[in-house]
Structures are given as structure tokens and as C-alpha cells.
XYZ file of C-alpha atoms in Angstrom:
493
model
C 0.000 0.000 0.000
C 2.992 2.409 1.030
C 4.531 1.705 -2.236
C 1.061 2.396 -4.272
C 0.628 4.972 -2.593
C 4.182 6.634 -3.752
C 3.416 6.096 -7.137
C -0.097 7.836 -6.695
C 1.797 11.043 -5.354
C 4.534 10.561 -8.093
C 1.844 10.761 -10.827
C -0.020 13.390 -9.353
C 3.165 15.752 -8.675
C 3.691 15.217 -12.355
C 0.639 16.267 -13.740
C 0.138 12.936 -15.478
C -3.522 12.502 -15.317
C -4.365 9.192 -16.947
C -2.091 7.795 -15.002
C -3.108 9.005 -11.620
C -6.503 8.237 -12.390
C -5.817 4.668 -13.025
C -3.507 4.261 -9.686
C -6.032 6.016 -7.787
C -8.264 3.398 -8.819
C -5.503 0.365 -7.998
C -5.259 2.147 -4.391
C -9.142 2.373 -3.533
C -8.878 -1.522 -3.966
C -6.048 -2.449 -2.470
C -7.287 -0.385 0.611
C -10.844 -1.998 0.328
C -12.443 0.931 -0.044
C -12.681 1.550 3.190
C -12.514 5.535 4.796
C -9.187 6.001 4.876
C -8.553 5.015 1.255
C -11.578 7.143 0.370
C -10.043 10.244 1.741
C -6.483 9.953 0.424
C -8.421 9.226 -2.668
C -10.151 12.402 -2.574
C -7.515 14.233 -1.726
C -5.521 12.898 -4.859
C -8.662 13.325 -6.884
C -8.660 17.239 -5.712
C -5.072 18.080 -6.110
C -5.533 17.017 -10.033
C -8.616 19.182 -10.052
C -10.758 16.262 -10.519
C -13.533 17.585 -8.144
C -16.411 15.601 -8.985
C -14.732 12.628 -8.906
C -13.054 13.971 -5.029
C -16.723 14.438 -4.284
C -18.044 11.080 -5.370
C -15.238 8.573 -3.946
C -16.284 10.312 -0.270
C -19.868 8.688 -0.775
C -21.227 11.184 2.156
C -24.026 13.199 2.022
C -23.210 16.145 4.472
C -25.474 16.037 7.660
C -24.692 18.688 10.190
C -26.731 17.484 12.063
C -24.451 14.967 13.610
C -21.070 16.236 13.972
C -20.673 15.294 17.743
C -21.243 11.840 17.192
C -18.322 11.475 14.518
C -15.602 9.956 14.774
C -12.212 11.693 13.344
C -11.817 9.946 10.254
C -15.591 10.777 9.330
C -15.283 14.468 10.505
C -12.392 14.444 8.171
C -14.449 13.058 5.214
C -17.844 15.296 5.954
C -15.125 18.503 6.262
C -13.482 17.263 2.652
C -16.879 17.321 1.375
C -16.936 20.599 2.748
C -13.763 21.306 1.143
C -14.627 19.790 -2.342
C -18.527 21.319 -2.262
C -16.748 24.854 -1.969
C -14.440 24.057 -5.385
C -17.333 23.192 -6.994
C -19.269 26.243 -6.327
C -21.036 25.706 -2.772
C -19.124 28.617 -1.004
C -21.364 29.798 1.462
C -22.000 26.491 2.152
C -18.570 25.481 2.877
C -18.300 28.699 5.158
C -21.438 27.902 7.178
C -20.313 24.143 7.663
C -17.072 25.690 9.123
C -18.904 28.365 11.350
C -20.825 25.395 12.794
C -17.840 23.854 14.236
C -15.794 23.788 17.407
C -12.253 25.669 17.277
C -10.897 22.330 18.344
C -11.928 20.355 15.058
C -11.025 23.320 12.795
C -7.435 23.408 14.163
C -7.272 19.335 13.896
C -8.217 19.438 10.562
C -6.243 22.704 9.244
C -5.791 21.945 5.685
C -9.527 21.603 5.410
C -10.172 25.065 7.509
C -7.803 27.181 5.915
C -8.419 26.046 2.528
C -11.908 26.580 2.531
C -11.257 29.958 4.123
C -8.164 31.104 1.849
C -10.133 30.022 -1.451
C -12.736 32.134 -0.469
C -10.072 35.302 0.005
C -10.799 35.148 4.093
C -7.195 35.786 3.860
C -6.785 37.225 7.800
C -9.233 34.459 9.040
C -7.207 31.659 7.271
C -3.559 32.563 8.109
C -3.452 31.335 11.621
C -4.022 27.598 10.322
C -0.983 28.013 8.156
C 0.741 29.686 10.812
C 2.460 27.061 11.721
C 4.558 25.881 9.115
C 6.449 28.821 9.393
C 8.308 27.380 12.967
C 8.610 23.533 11.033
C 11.988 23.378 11.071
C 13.414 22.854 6.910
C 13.734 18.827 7.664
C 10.580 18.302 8.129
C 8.978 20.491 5.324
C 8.295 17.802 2.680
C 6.249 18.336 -0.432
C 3.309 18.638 1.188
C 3.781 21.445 3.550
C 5.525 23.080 0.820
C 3.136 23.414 -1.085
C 0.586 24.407 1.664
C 2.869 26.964 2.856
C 2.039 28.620 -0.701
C -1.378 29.225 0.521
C 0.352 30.668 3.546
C 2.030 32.813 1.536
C -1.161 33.725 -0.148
C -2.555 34.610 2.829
C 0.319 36.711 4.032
C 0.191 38.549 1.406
C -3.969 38.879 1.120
C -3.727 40.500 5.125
C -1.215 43.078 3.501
C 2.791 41.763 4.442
C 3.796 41.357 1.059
C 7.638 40.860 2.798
C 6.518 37.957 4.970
C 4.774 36.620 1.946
C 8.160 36.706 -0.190
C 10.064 35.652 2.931
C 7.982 32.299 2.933
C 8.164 31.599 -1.496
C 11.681 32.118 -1.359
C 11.729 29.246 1.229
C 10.140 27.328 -0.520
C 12.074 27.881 -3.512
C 14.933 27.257 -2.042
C 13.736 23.686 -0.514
C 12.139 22.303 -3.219
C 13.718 20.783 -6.617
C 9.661 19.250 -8.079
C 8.985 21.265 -11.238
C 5.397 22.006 -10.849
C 5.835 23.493 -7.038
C 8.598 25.693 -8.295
C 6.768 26.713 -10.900
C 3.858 27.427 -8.837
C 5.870 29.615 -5.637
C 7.462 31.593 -8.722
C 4.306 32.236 -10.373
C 2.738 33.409 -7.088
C 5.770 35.655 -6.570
C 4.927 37.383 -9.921
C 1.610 38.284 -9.112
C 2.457 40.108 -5.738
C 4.654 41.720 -7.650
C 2.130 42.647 -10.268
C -0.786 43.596 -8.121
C 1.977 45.902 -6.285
C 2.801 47.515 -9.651
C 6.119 46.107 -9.395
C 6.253 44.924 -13.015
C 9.600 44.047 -13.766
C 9.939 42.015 -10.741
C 6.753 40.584 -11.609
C 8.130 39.884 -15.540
C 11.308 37.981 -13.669
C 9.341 35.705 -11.998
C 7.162 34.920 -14.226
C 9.238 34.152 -16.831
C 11.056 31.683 -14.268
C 7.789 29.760 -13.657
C 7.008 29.142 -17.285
C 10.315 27.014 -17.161
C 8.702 24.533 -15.028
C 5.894 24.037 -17.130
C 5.961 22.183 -20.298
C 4.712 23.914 -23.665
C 1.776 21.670 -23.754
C 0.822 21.392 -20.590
C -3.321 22.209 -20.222
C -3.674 21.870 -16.830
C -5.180 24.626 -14.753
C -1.727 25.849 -13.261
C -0.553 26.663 -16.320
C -3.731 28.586 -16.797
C -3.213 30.628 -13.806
C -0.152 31.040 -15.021
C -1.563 32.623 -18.608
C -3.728 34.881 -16.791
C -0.797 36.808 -14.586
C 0.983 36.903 -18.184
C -1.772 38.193 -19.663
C -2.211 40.798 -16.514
C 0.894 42.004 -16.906
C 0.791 42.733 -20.433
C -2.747 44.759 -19.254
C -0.736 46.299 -16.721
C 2.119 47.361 -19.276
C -0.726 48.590 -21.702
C 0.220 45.666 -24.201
C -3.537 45.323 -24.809
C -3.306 43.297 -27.603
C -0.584 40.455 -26.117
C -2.708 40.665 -22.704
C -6.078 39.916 -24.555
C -4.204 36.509 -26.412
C -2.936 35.724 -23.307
C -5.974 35.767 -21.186
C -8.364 33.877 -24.095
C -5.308 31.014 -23.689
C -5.877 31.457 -19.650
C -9.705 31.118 -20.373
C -9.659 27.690 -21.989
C -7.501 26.236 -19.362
C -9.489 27.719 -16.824
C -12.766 28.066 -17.155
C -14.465 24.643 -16.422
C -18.135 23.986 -16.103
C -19.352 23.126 -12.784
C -16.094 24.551 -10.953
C -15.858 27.231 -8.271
C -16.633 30.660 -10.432
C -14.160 32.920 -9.031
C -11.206 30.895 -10.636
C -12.136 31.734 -14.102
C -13.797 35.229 -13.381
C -10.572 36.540 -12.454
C -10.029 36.691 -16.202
C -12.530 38.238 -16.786
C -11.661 41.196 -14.164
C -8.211 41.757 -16.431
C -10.426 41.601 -19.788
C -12.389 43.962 -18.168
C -9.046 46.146 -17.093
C -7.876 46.111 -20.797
C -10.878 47.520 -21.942
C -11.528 50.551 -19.189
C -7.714 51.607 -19.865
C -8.310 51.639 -24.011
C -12.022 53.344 -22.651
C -11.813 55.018 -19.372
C -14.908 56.624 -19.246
C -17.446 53.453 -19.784
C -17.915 50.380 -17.357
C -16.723 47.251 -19.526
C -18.911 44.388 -20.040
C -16.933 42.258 -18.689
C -16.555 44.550 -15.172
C -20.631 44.695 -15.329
C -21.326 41.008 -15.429
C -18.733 40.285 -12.866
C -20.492 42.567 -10.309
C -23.744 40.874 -11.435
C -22.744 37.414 -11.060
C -23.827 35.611 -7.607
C -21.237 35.892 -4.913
C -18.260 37.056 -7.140
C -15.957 37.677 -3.980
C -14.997 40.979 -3.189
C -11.888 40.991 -3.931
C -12.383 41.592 -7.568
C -15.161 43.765 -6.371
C -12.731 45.831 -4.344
C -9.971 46.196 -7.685
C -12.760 47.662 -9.446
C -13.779 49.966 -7.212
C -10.009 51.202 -7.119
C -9.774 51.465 -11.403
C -13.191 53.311 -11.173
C -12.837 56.124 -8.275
C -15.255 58.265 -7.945
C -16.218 59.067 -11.863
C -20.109 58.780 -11.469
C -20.916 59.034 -15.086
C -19.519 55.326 -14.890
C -21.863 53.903 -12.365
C -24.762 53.570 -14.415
C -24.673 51.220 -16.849
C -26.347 48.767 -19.375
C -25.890 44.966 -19.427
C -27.836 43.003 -22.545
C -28.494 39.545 -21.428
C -30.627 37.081 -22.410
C -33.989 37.223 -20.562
C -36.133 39.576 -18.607
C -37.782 38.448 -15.540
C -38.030 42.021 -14.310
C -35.159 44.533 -14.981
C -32.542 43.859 -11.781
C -30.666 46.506 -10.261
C -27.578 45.895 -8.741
C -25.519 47.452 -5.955
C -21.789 47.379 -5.850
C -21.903 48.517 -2.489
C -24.006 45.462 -0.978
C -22.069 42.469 -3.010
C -21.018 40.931 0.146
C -24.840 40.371 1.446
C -26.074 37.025 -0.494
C -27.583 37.376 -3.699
C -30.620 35.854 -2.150
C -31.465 39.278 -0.761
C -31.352 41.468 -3.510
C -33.397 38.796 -5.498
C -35.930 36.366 -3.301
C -38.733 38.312 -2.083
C -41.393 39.058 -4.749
C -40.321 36.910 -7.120
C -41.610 33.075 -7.831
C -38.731 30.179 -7.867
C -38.820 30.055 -10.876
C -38.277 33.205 -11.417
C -35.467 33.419 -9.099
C -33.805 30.773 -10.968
C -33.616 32.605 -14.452
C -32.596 36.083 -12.747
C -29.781 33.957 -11.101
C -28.945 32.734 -14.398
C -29.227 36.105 -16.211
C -26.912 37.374 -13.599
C -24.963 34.418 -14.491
C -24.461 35.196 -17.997
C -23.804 32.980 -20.716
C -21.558 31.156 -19.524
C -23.938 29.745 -16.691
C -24.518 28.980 -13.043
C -22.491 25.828 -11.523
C -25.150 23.361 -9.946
C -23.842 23.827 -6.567
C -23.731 27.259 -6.625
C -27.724 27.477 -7.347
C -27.968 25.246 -4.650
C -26.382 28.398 -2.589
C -28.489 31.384 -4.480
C -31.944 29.242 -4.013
C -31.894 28.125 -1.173
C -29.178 29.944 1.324
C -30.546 29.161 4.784
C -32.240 25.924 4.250
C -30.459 22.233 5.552
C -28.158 21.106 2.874
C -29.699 17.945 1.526
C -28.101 17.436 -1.679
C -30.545 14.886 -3.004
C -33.994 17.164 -2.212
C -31.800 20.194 -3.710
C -31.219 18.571 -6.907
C -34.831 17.310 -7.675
C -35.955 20.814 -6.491
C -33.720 22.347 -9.516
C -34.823 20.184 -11.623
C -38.332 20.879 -11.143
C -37.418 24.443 -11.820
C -35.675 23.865 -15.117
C -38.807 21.682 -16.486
C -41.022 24.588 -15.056
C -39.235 27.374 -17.098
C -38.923 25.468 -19.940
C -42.826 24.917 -19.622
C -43.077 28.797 -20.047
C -40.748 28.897 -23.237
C -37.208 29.725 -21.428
C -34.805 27.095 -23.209
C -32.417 25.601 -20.238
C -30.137 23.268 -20.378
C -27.260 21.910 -18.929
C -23.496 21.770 -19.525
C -21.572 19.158 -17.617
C -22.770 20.686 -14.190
C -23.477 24.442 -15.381
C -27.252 25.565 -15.732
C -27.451 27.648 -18.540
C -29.576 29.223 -21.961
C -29.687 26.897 -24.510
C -30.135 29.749 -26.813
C -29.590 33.660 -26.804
C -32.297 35.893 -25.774
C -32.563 39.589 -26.214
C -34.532 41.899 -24.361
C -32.917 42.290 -20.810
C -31.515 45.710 -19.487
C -29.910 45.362 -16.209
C -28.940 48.595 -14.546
C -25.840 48.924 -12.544
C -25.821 51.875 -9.728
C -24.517 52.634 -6.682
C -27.907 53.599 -4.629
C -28.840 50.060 -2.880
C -32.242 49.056 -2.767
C -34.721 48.048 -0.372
C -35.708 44.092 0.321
C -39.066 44.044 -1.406
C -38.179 47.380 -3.248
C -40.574 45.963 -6.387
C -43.834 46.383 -3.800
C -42.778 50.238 -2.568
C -41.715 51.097 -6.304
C -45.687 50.063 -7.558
C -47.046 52.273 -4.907
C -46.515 55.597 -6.121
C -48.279 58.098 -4.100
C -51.107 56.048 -3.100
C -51.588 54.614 0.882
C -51.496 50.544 1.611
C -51.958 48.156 4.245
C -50.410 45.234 5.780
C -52.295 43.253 3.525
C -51.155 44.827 0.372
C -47.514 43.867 1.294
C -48.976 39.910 1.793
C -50.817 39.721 -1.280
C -48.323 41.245 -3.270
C -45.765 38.921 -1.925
C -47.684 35.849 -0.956
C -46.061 36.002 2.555
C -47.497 35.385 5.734
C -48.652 38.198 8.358
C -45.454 38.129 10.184
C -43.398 38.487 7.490
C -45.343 41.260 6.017
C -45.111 43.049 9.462
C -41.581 42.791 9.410
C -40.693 44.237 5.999
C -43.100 47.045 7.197
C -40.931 47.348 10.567
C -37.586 47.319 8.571
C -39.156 50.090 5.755
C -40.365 52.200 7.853
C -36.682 52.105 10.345
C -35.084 52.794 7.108
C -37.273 55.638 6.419
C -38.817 53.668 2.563
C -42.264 54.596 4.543
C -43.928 55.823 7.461
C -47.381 55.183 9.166
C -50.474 56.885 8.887
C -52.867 56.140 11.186
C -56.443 56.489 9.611
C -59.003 56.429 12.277
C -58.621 52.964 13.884
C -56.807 51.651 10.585
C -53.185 51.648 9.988
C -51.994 52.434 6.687
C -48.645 53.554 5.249
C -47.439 56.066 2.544
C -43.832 55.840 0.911
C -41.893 58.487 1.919
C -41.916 61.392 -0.173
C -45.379 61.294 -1.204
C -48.372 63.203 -0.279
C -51.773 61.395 -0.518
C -54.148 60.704 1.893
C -57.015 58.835 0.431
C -56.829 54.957 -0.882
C -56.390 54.741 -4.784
């Protein structure tokens, strides 16, 4: 088994797919299947970016329900589920599965924690659980932990100590003789040194890295490694090198089903290519990366440096493909859930296509639906998945062509028609009911018929409107109506 397992980690270190697939299926027998082979298993599977497959050999549906009844080895499979659900879209998932657990079991199981965290750019809240692999002393840093303390450095240099961040690559560097890990630690040292404006550096080391990776290589490293070229050709105003390089970056990348953020990064440096050829217009790729769901802000945040304060450029157009009621969306509240902006008023299915016209065309990952639709409910992935599919068969019932790709929701064909504005004034949850008011009074029982909400919940969207100041109260003998602010009337329409 020792031995098998060696030759699993040699393949996989190499990038040589087929053949780490095949060993990978040689060491799930020889171990019997059993949990421990199912978890190294996974872990190989994820390392070669093979999520589904790192999802299916755990054979777990997640149940939170139990966690204190778990053994270690299963809270280290339902955490790697964790783990894998957030690569395949399921962020906020991941994040509330971690939230739900004791310090304790987060620490034990560190390279769980702080991946989930550090892929999700909670920088600050992940660098403690890579902490300490800067005290291991050099003998005892083997592949593993050096590649982990790359995330560290990531981390380091996400909270803002771009020094300690070099400090630990250089280490690493200097430790390690595996291609694909130098490659990677020089890579990640050229786009510090890029996002600093440091450009030559940033040139040096990224022209090391592409040593380490052979001409053909497709895997997703070496797209990562295409987008930072391409970025730095954006950054050097080389418009027309960055835009080859980042298409090349795009078909390594982008992968249907997979967590979004990897392969909307290139879109954020399309996006930068065209604002510096156009600097007075939002590009299209900069509008549908603030419209898609849960983008992360730290794109968010680089946009909001290139733009300033120019408010001609913070309204904008989007065309997309259908129109299930024009959406308007608020750079300013992209770190509340999409949910918020989009639930209340609207019917699932409904929901669904605004999620996928926020989406654009190149779709919504399964899991990541699963986080838009249904944010605060218990994660059972097998209800989930006949619940989407009842929503695809009822849009398609009312003429809206889905269909899916691999594990991406999507149009089957274009549709014109949609105008989605972009601005920085927020709205209010249930802002469709207070906008079809005009200057007329309502009741309670407006809001519940116009929502198809219960009492309660109608009294509390009045409770947070009228705190806000959206309306006030006007009391009408014994009868309590309301009036949006800023209108005058006094009488029922």
C-alpha cells in the first residue's frame, strides 16, 4: 500500500492525469475501499482538479446534524466534502459548515479550515491555520507542507505583508527541486509583484515559472499562469498580447461546474484592458462580474479602485438574455447574499432565471444554485437537486430554453430583451412592492398579497421600511396604513 501509494503522489506531482486516475483506482482496492482510502483518494482526486470525482469517492451526504457523534476519520471526510462542495461552487456552504464547528476540530483538521477559508479570500481568518509551518523546522517540510505553505504565503500577502509573503516563497524555492511546485511559488511571486505595480519584478518571476511548465501542458496551473501573463501585459498597456494571453488562460481555466471565481478573475483583467483603451465606460466584462452571484470581493474591491469616484460610470447597461423584471444591482451590498437582492417578490422560478441572467452565458455551476436558491435551508443534496430540476422543467414549460453543460445551468439559446442597470444607490428588500405604490396609501395586507407572505413576514418588511425611512405610518381612524416616503396622498387609490 505504502509503495502504491508513492506512485499515486509521483503521478499526481507530475501532472500525469491518466495515469493518476488509473492508480487512484488500484489504491481504492487495495485499501478496500474503506474511509481512509476514500479520503487519500479524494484528496488525490482534488489536487488534479478532478472535483467531482473527489466528491463522489467520499460517498457522504453532508449532515450537520451529527457532527458530535463522529468519529475523526468521518469528521475528516464530511469537512473534505466541505472542502470539495466549496471548489465546486457551494461557497457559502462550505463557510457555514465551518462556522458550525468547534475551534478544536477546525485546528485538527487545518488543511480543510484554511483552505476553505483562503479560497474564499478570508485571507486574515485563514492565516493562523498556516501559521504554523512557518516554525517547522526545513527537515521536516516535505512536499506537502511546501506546497501548503504557498497558501500561507497567499494569505500573508492577502492580510497586507507582502515581505513575509516573499520571505515564505523564497523558502520554498529554495527547498524544493519538483517542477510544478517551483513553478507554482514563482508564479505566485509574480503576481504580488504585479498587483503591487512592481512589473519588472513581476516579468522575472514569471518568466522563471514558465520554465517549469511544459509547452503543452493544459492543466489549470498553467492557466493561472496565462492569466498573470496576460495581466501584466494589461498592466504594461500591451492590450493586444494581454487579450491573447488571457483567451489562452480562459480555456484552461474556465471549467463547467467549478468554483466561479477561478475563471472570473479573467474576466476582471479583460475587463481592465478595456476601461484603460475606454476610461470613461464600465466594460462588459466589469458589469457582469459585479452581477454574477457571490463574485468575492476581492475583484469587487480592484474595481472599485480602477473606477474612483467618476459617477458618469456607475450607471450602466448589461444586454443579457432574458427579462424576468429589470434587476438593479448594488456594488456597495455584493457581500450580502444574492438571495437578498433577489428572493422576495419573485416566484422560484423566477429566481432561478434572474440567477442565471446574472450568471451570464456562460452559466450557473449546480452547486452554486444550490447556494443562491436556497441559502438558509439544511443542505440535503438529493432534495436540492430534484428541487432544480423541477425548476428547469417549469421554465422550460413557459418557453425559457435551459439546459445543462456538464454541471453548469445555462440558456440553450440567446435571448434579447434584458436591461440590467448597474448603480450605486442600494435598494430596499421588497423594493418591487414600494416602487408600484406611487403616491397612493397601503396596508399590511397589500404587502402579503403582493408577496404571498405570511402576516409576520409582512409586518416585518413594514418594521424594517419604515426604520429605514422607505415609509412611514399613517394612522387612519382605527386603521393603519402607510405612505412611501416622499409622497403626499391621503385617500386609498
Amino acid at each position: 500500500m505504502a509503495t502504491l501509494r508513492k506512485e499515486v503522489e509521483s503521478a499526481v506531482q507530475r501532472r500525469d492525469l491518466p495515469d493518476a486516475r488509473r492508480l487512484i483506482t488500484r489504491f481504492l482496492k487495495a485499501g478496500r475501499n474503506d474511509l481512509e482510502s476514500r479520503y487519500e483518494a479524494s484528496e488525490f482526486y482534488r489536487r488534479i482538479s478532478d472535483f467531482s470525482s473527489a466528491l463522489r469517492v467520499l460517498r457522504i451526504q453532508p449532515d450537520l446534524r451529527s457532527w458530535a457523534k463522529l468519529s475523526e476519520i468521518q469528521l475528516r471526510h464530511q469537512l473534505q466534502s466541505a472542502r470539495i462542495l466549496n471548489l465546486l461552487g457551494a461557497s457559502s456552504r462550505a463557510l457555514k459548515t465551518l462556522s458550525q464547528l468547534p475551534e478544536k476540530t477546525k485546528r485538527a483538521l487545518w488543511p480543510q479550515t484554511g483552505g476553505i477559508l483562503a479560497s474564499n479570500f478570508q485571507s486574515v481568518e485563514a492565516l493562523p491555520y498556516y501559521e504554523p509551518l512557518e516554525s517547522l523546522p526545513e527537515s521536516e517540510l516535505g512536499y506537502l507542507e511546501r506546497l501548503q505553505s504557498v497558501t500561507l504565503a497567499d494569505c500573508c500577502f492577502g492580510a497586507g505583508n507582502f515581505e513575509r509573503a516573499r520571505g515564505v516563497l523564497e523558502r520554498v524555492i529554495r527547498l524544493s527541486k519538483e517542477p510544478l511546485l517551483l513553478g507554482i511559488a514563482h508564479q505566485a511571486l509574480g503576481s504580488y509583484a504585479i498587483l503591487r505595480g512592481q512589473l519588472a519584478e513581476g516579468a522575472q518571476a514569471l518568466e522563471r515559472s514558465e520554465r517549469f511548465f511544459p509547452a503543452a501542458d493544459t492543466t489549470l496551473d498553467r492557466g493561472f499562469l496565462e492569466k498573470w501573463r496576460g495581466a501584466l501585459a494589461a498592466s504594461r498597456g500591451d492590450f493586444a498580447q494581454a487579450r491573447e494571453r488571457l483567451a489562452k488562460a480562459w480555456q484552461l481555466i474556465y471549467r463547467p461546474g467549478t468554483k466561479p471565481e477561478a475563471w472570473l478573475e479573467v474576466l476582471y483583467w479583460v475587463g481592465f484592458c478595456d476601461f484603460r483603451e475606454r476610461p470613461g465606460v464600465l466594460p462588459l466584462p466589469w458589469a457582469r462580474l459585479l452581477c454574477f452571484p457571490s463574485p468575492g470581493q476581492r475583484m469587487i474591491s480592484r474595481i472599485g479602485e480602477q473606477i474612483g469616484e467618476q459617477e458618469r460610470l456607475l450607471l450602466s447597461f448589461l444586454r443579457l438574455e432574458r427579462d424576468p423584471g429589470a434587476l438593479h444591482l448594488d456594488p456597495g451590498a455584493q457581500a450580502k447574499a444574492f438571495d437578498s437582492r433577489y428572493r422576495l417578490g419573485m416566484t422560484d422560478p423566477e429566481r432561478l432565471a434572474a440567477a442565471l441572467i446574472a450568471a451570464g452565458p456562460e452559466g450557473l455551476p449546480q452547486y452554486r444554485a444550490y447556494d443562491v436558491l436556497w441559502p438558509d435551508e439544511p443542505f440535503s443534496f438529493s432534495q436540492h437537486q430534484k428541487r432544480l430540476e423541477q425548476l428547469v422543467l417549469r421554465n422550460r414549460a413557459t418557453g425559457s430554453a435551459l439546459e445543462w453543460r456538464e454541471l453548469h445551468l445555462t440558456w440553450a439559446a440567446p435571448r434579447d430583451g434584458v436591461t440590467v442597470l448597474w448603480t450605486r444607490a442600494a435598494r430596499a428588500r421588497g423594493a418591487p412592492f414600494l416602487e408600484s405604490r406611487g403616491e397612493g396609501l397601503f396596508s399590511r395586507k397589500d404587502v402579503e398579497n403582493f408577496f404571498a407572505v405570511s402576516k409576520s413576514t409582512a409586518s416585518e418588511l413594514l418594521r424594517k421600511w419604515t426604520e429605514s425611512g422607505s415609509c412611514q405610518g399613517v394612522k387612519i381612524g382605527k386603521i393603519q396604513e402607510y405612505q412611501v416616503i416622499g409622497s403626499s396622498a391621503h385617500s386609498r387609490n
